[in-house]
CSV table of C-alpha atoms in Angstrom, one decimal:
chain,number,residue,atom,x,y,z
A,19,UNK,CA,-27.2,14.7,-60.6
A,20,UNK,CA,-23.7,14.7,-59.2
A,21,UNK,CA,-25.0,14.9,-55.6
A,22,UNK,CA,-27.1,11.8,-56.3
A,23,UNK,CA,-24.0,9.9,-57.4
A,24,UNK,CA,-22.2,10.9,-54.2
A,25,UNK,CA,-25.2,10.0,-52.0
A,26,UNK,CA,-25.5,6.6,-53.6
A,27,UNK,CA,-21.8,5.8,-53.0
A,28,UNK,CA,-21.8,6.9,-49.3
A,29,UNK,CA,-23.3,4.7,-46.7
A,30,UNK,CA,-25.4,6.8,-44.4
A,31,UNK,CA,-27.5,4.3,-42.4
A,32,UNK,CA,-28.0,0.6,-41.7
A,33,UNK,CA,-30.4,0.1,-44.6
A,34,UNK,CA,-27.8,1.2,-47.1
A,35,UNK,CA,-25.2,-0.9,-45.4
A,36,UNK,CA,-27.5,-3.9,-45.6
A,37,UNK,CA,-28.2,-3.3,-49.3
A,38,UNK,CA,-24.5,-2.9,-50.1
A,39,UNK,CA,-23.7,-6.1,-48.2
A,40,UNK,CA,-26.4,-8.0,-50.1
A,41,UNK,CA,-25.1,-6.6,-53.5
A,42,UNK,CA,-21.5,-7.7,-52.5
A,43,UNK,CA,-22.7,-11.2,-51.6
A,44,UNK,CA,-24.9,-11.4,-54.8
A,45,UNK,CA,-22.1,-10.4,-57.1
A,46,UNK,CA,-19.5,-12.5,-55.3
A,47,UNK,CA,-17.3,-9.5,-54.5
A,48,UNK,CA,-15.6,-10.8,-51.3
A,49,UNK,CA,-13.2,-7.8,-51.1
A,50,UNK,CA,-16.1,-5.3,-50.9
A,51,UNK,CA,-18.0,-7.5,-48.5
A,52,UNK,CA,-14.9,-7.7,-46.2
A,53,UNK,CA,-14.4,-3.9,-46.5
A,54,UNK,CA,-18.0,-3.2,-45.5
A,55,UNK,CA,-17.8,-5.6,-42.5
A,56,UNK,CA,-14.6,-3.9,-41.4
A,57,UNK,CA,-16.5,-0.6,-41.1
A,58,UNK,CA,-18.8,-2.0,-38.4
A,59,UNK,CA,-17.9,-1.2,-34.8
A,60,UNK,CA,-18.4,-3.2,-31.7
A,61,UNK,CA,-18.7,-0.1,-29.6
A,62,UNK,CA,-22.3,0.6,-28.7
A,63,UNK,CA,-21.6,4.4,-28.4
A,64,UNK,CA,-21.0,4.5,-32.2
A,65,UNK,CA,-24.7,3.7,-32.7
A,66,UNK,CA,-26.8,6.7,-34.0
A,67,UNK,CA,-29.2,6.6,-31.0
A,68,UNK,CA,-26.4,7.7,-28.7
A,69,UNK,CA,-25.5,10.8,-30.8
A,70,UNK,CA,-28.5,12.9,-29.7
A,71,UNK,CA,-28.0,16.3,-28.2
A,72,UNK,CA,-29.8,15.3,-25.0
A,73,UNK,CA,-26.8,13.1,-24.1
A,74,UNK,CA,-24.5,16.1,-24.2
A,75,UNK,CA,-26.4,17.9,-21.5
A,76,UNK,CA,-26.1,15.2,-18.9
A,77,UNK,CA,-24.2,16.3,-15.8
A,78,UNK,CA,-21.0,14.4,-15.0
A,79,UNK,CA,-21.2,12.0,-12.1
A,80,UNK,CA,-20.0,13.3,-8.8
A,81,UNK,CA,-16.5,12.5,-7.7
A,82,UNK,CA,-16.0,9.3,-5.6
A,83,UNK,CA,-14.5,11.2,-2.7
A,84,UNK,CA,-17.6,13.6,-2.6
A,85,UNK,CA,-19.9,10.6,-2.5
A,86,UNK,CA,-17.9,8.8,0.2
A,87,UNK,CA,-18.1,12.0,2.3
A,88,UNK,CA,-21.8,12.5,1.7
A,89,UNK,CA,-22.7,8.9,2.6
A,90,UNK,CA,-20.1,8.5,5.4
A,91,UNK,CA,-18.4,5.6,3.7
A,92,UNK,CA,-15.0,4.3,4.5
A,93,UNK,CA,-12.1,4.3,2.0
A,94,UNK,CA,-12.5,1.7,-0.7
A,95,UNK,CA,-10.6,-1.6,-0.6
A,96,UNK,CA,-7.4,-1.6,-2.5
A,97,UNK,CA,-7.6,-3.3,-5.8
A,98,UNK,CA,-4.1,-4.8,-5.9
A,99,UNK,CA,-2.1,-6.1,-3.0
A,100,UNK,CA,1.0,-4.6,-1.5
A,101,UNK,CA,3.1,-5.7,1.4
A,102,UNK,CA,0.7,-4.3,4.0
A,103,UNK,CA,-2.5,-5.8,2.5
A,104,UNK,CA,-0.8,-9.2,2.1
A,105,UNK,CA,0.1,-9.1,5.8
A,106,UNK,CA,-3.5,-8.2,6.7
A,107,UNK,CA,-4.8,-11.1,4.6
A,108,UNK,CA,-2.3,-13.5,6.2
A,109,UNK,CA,-3.3,-12.3,9.7
A,110,UNK,CA,-7.0,-12.9,8.8
A,111,UNK,CA,-6.4,-16.4,7.6
A,112,UNK,CA,-4.3,-17.2,10.7
A,113,UNK,CA,-7.1,-15.9,12.9
A,114,UNK,CA,-9.5,-18.2,11.3
A,115,UNK,CA,-7.1,-21.2,11.3
A,116,UNK,CA,-6.4,-20.7,15.0
A,117,UNK,CA,-10.1,-21.2,15.8
A,118,UNK,CA,-11.5,-17.8,15.3
A,119,UNK,CA,-15.0,-17.5,14.2
A,120,UNK,CA,-16.0,-16.3,10.7
A,121,UNK,CA,-17.6,-13.3,12.4
A,122,UNK,CA,-14.2,-12.2,13.7
A,123,UNK,CA,-12.7,-12.6,10.3
A,124,UNK,CA,-15.5,-10.6,8.6
A,125,UNK,CA,-15.2,-7.8,11.3
A,126,UNK,CA,-11.5,-7.6,10.7
A,127,UNK,CA,-12.0,-7.5,6.9
A,128,UNK,CA,-14.5,-4.7,7.3
A,129,UNK,CA,-12.2,-2.7,9.5
A,130,UNK,CA,-9.1,-3.2,7.4
A,131,UNK,CA,-10.0,-4.5,4.0
A,132,UNK,CA,-7.6,-6.7,2.1
A,133,UNK,CA,-6.8,-6.3,-1.6
A,134,UNK,CA,-9.3,-7.7,-4.1
A,135,UNK,CA,-6.5,-9.1,-6.3
A,136,UNK,CA,-3.5,-10.7,-4.8
A,137,UNK,CA,-0.9,-9.6,-7.3
A,138,UNK,CA,1.2,-6.5,-8.0
A,139,UNK,CA,-0.4,-3.5,-9.7
A,140,UNK,CA,2.2,-3.4,-12.5
A,141,UNK,CA,1.6,-7.1,-13.3
A,142,UNK,CA,-0.6,-6.9,-16.4
A,143,UNK,CA,-1.0,-10.6,-16.9
A,144,UNK,CA,-4.5,-12.0,-17.3
A,145,UNK,CA,-5.6,-15.5,-16.9
A,146,UNK,CA,-5.6,-17.7,-20.0
A,147,UNK,CA,-9.4,-18.0,-19.9
A,148,UNK,CA,-9.8,-14.3,-20.3
A,149,UNK,CA,-7.1,-14.0,-22.9
A,150,UNK,CA,-8.8,-16.7,-25.0
A,151,UNK,CA,-12.1,-14.7,-25.4
A,152,UNK,CA,-10.4,-11.4,-26.1
A,153,UNK,CA,-10.3,-10.2,-29.8
A,154,UNK,CA,-6.8,-10.2,-31.2
A,155,UNK,CA,-6.5,-6.4,-31.3
A,156,UNK,CA,-7.4,-6.1,-27.6
A,157,UNK,CA,-5.2,-9.0,-26.7
A,158,UNK,CA,-2.3,-7.2,-28.3
A,159,UNK,CA,-3.0,-4.2,-26.1
A,160,UNK,CA,-3.1,-6.3,-22.9
A,161,UNK,CA,-0.3,-8.7,-23.5
A,162,UNK,CA,3.2,-7.3,-22.9
A,163,UNK,CA,5.3,-7.3,-26.0
A,164,UNK,CA,8.6,-9.1,-26.0
A,165,UNK,CA,11.5,-6.7,-25.8
A,166,UNK,CA,14.9,-7.4,-27.5
A,167,UNK,CA,17.8,-5.2,-28.4
A,168,UNK,CA,17.6,-4.1,-32.0
A,169,UNK,CA,21.4,-3.9,-32.2
A,170,UNK,CA,21.6,-7.7,-31.5
A,171,UNK,CA,20.9,-9.7,-34.6
A,172,UNK,CA,17.9,-12.0,-34.4
A,173,UNK,CA,19.9,-15.1,-35.1
A,174,UNK,CA,22.0,-14.6,-32.0
A,175,UNK,CA,18.9,-14.1,-29.9
A,176,UNK,CA,17.4,-17.3,-31.3
A,177,UNK,CA,20.7,-19.1,-30.5
A,178,UNK,CA,20.6,-17.9,-27.0
A,179,UNK,CA,17.0,-19.1,-26.6
A,180,UNK,CA,17.9,-22.4,-28.1
A,181,UNK,CA,20.9,-22.9,-25.8
A,182,UNK,CA,18.9,-21.9,-22.7
A,183,UNK,CA,16.1,-24.4,-23.6
A,184,UNK,CA,18.7,-27.1,-24.0
A,185,UNK,CA,20.3,-26.4,-20.6
A,186,UNK,CA,16.8,-26.5,-19.0
A,187,UNK,CA,16.2,-30.0,-20.2
C-alpha cells in the first residue's frame, strides 16, 4: 500500500509526466505546472533511449593527432588569430590586390592557413545575433560579468559612471 503511494507521487516516464501536467492544468495549479515544466531538460542525452548499456561499450574516438598521422593530413588551421596569422592574412589579401590570381591565394592559404576567426582567443564576445537566441542561463555563462570592487560603495561607482557619460557627451 505504501509503495503504491510512493510510486504514484514519483514521475517515472513521459506518460506520468503528461498526466501530471494535464491534472495541473485542469485544476488550475500553475505552481505545480511550472514545477513540472522546470524538470524537463533540453539535453537530448537525458532521454531514456540514450541510457542503454550498449552506449557504454562504445570505444572512444581516436585522438586527432593519430588520425592526422594515419591520413597524412597537415596541422589544422588555427581557430583564433595571433600576430603571425594576421600577417599571413594580410599578405594573402595584398597578393590578390596586386593582381595575383585566386589560385595563388588558395595555394598560399593551403600551405599556410590563416585563422578562422580574426579575434583574440581570450575575447569571449559573441555577436548580438547569437546572443539574442541563447537562453538566459547560457547567455550568463558566455557574457563576461562586470567587475567592481566590493570595498567601493555602489553609489560612488554610479557617480563615476554618470560623470564619465557626461564628459563623453
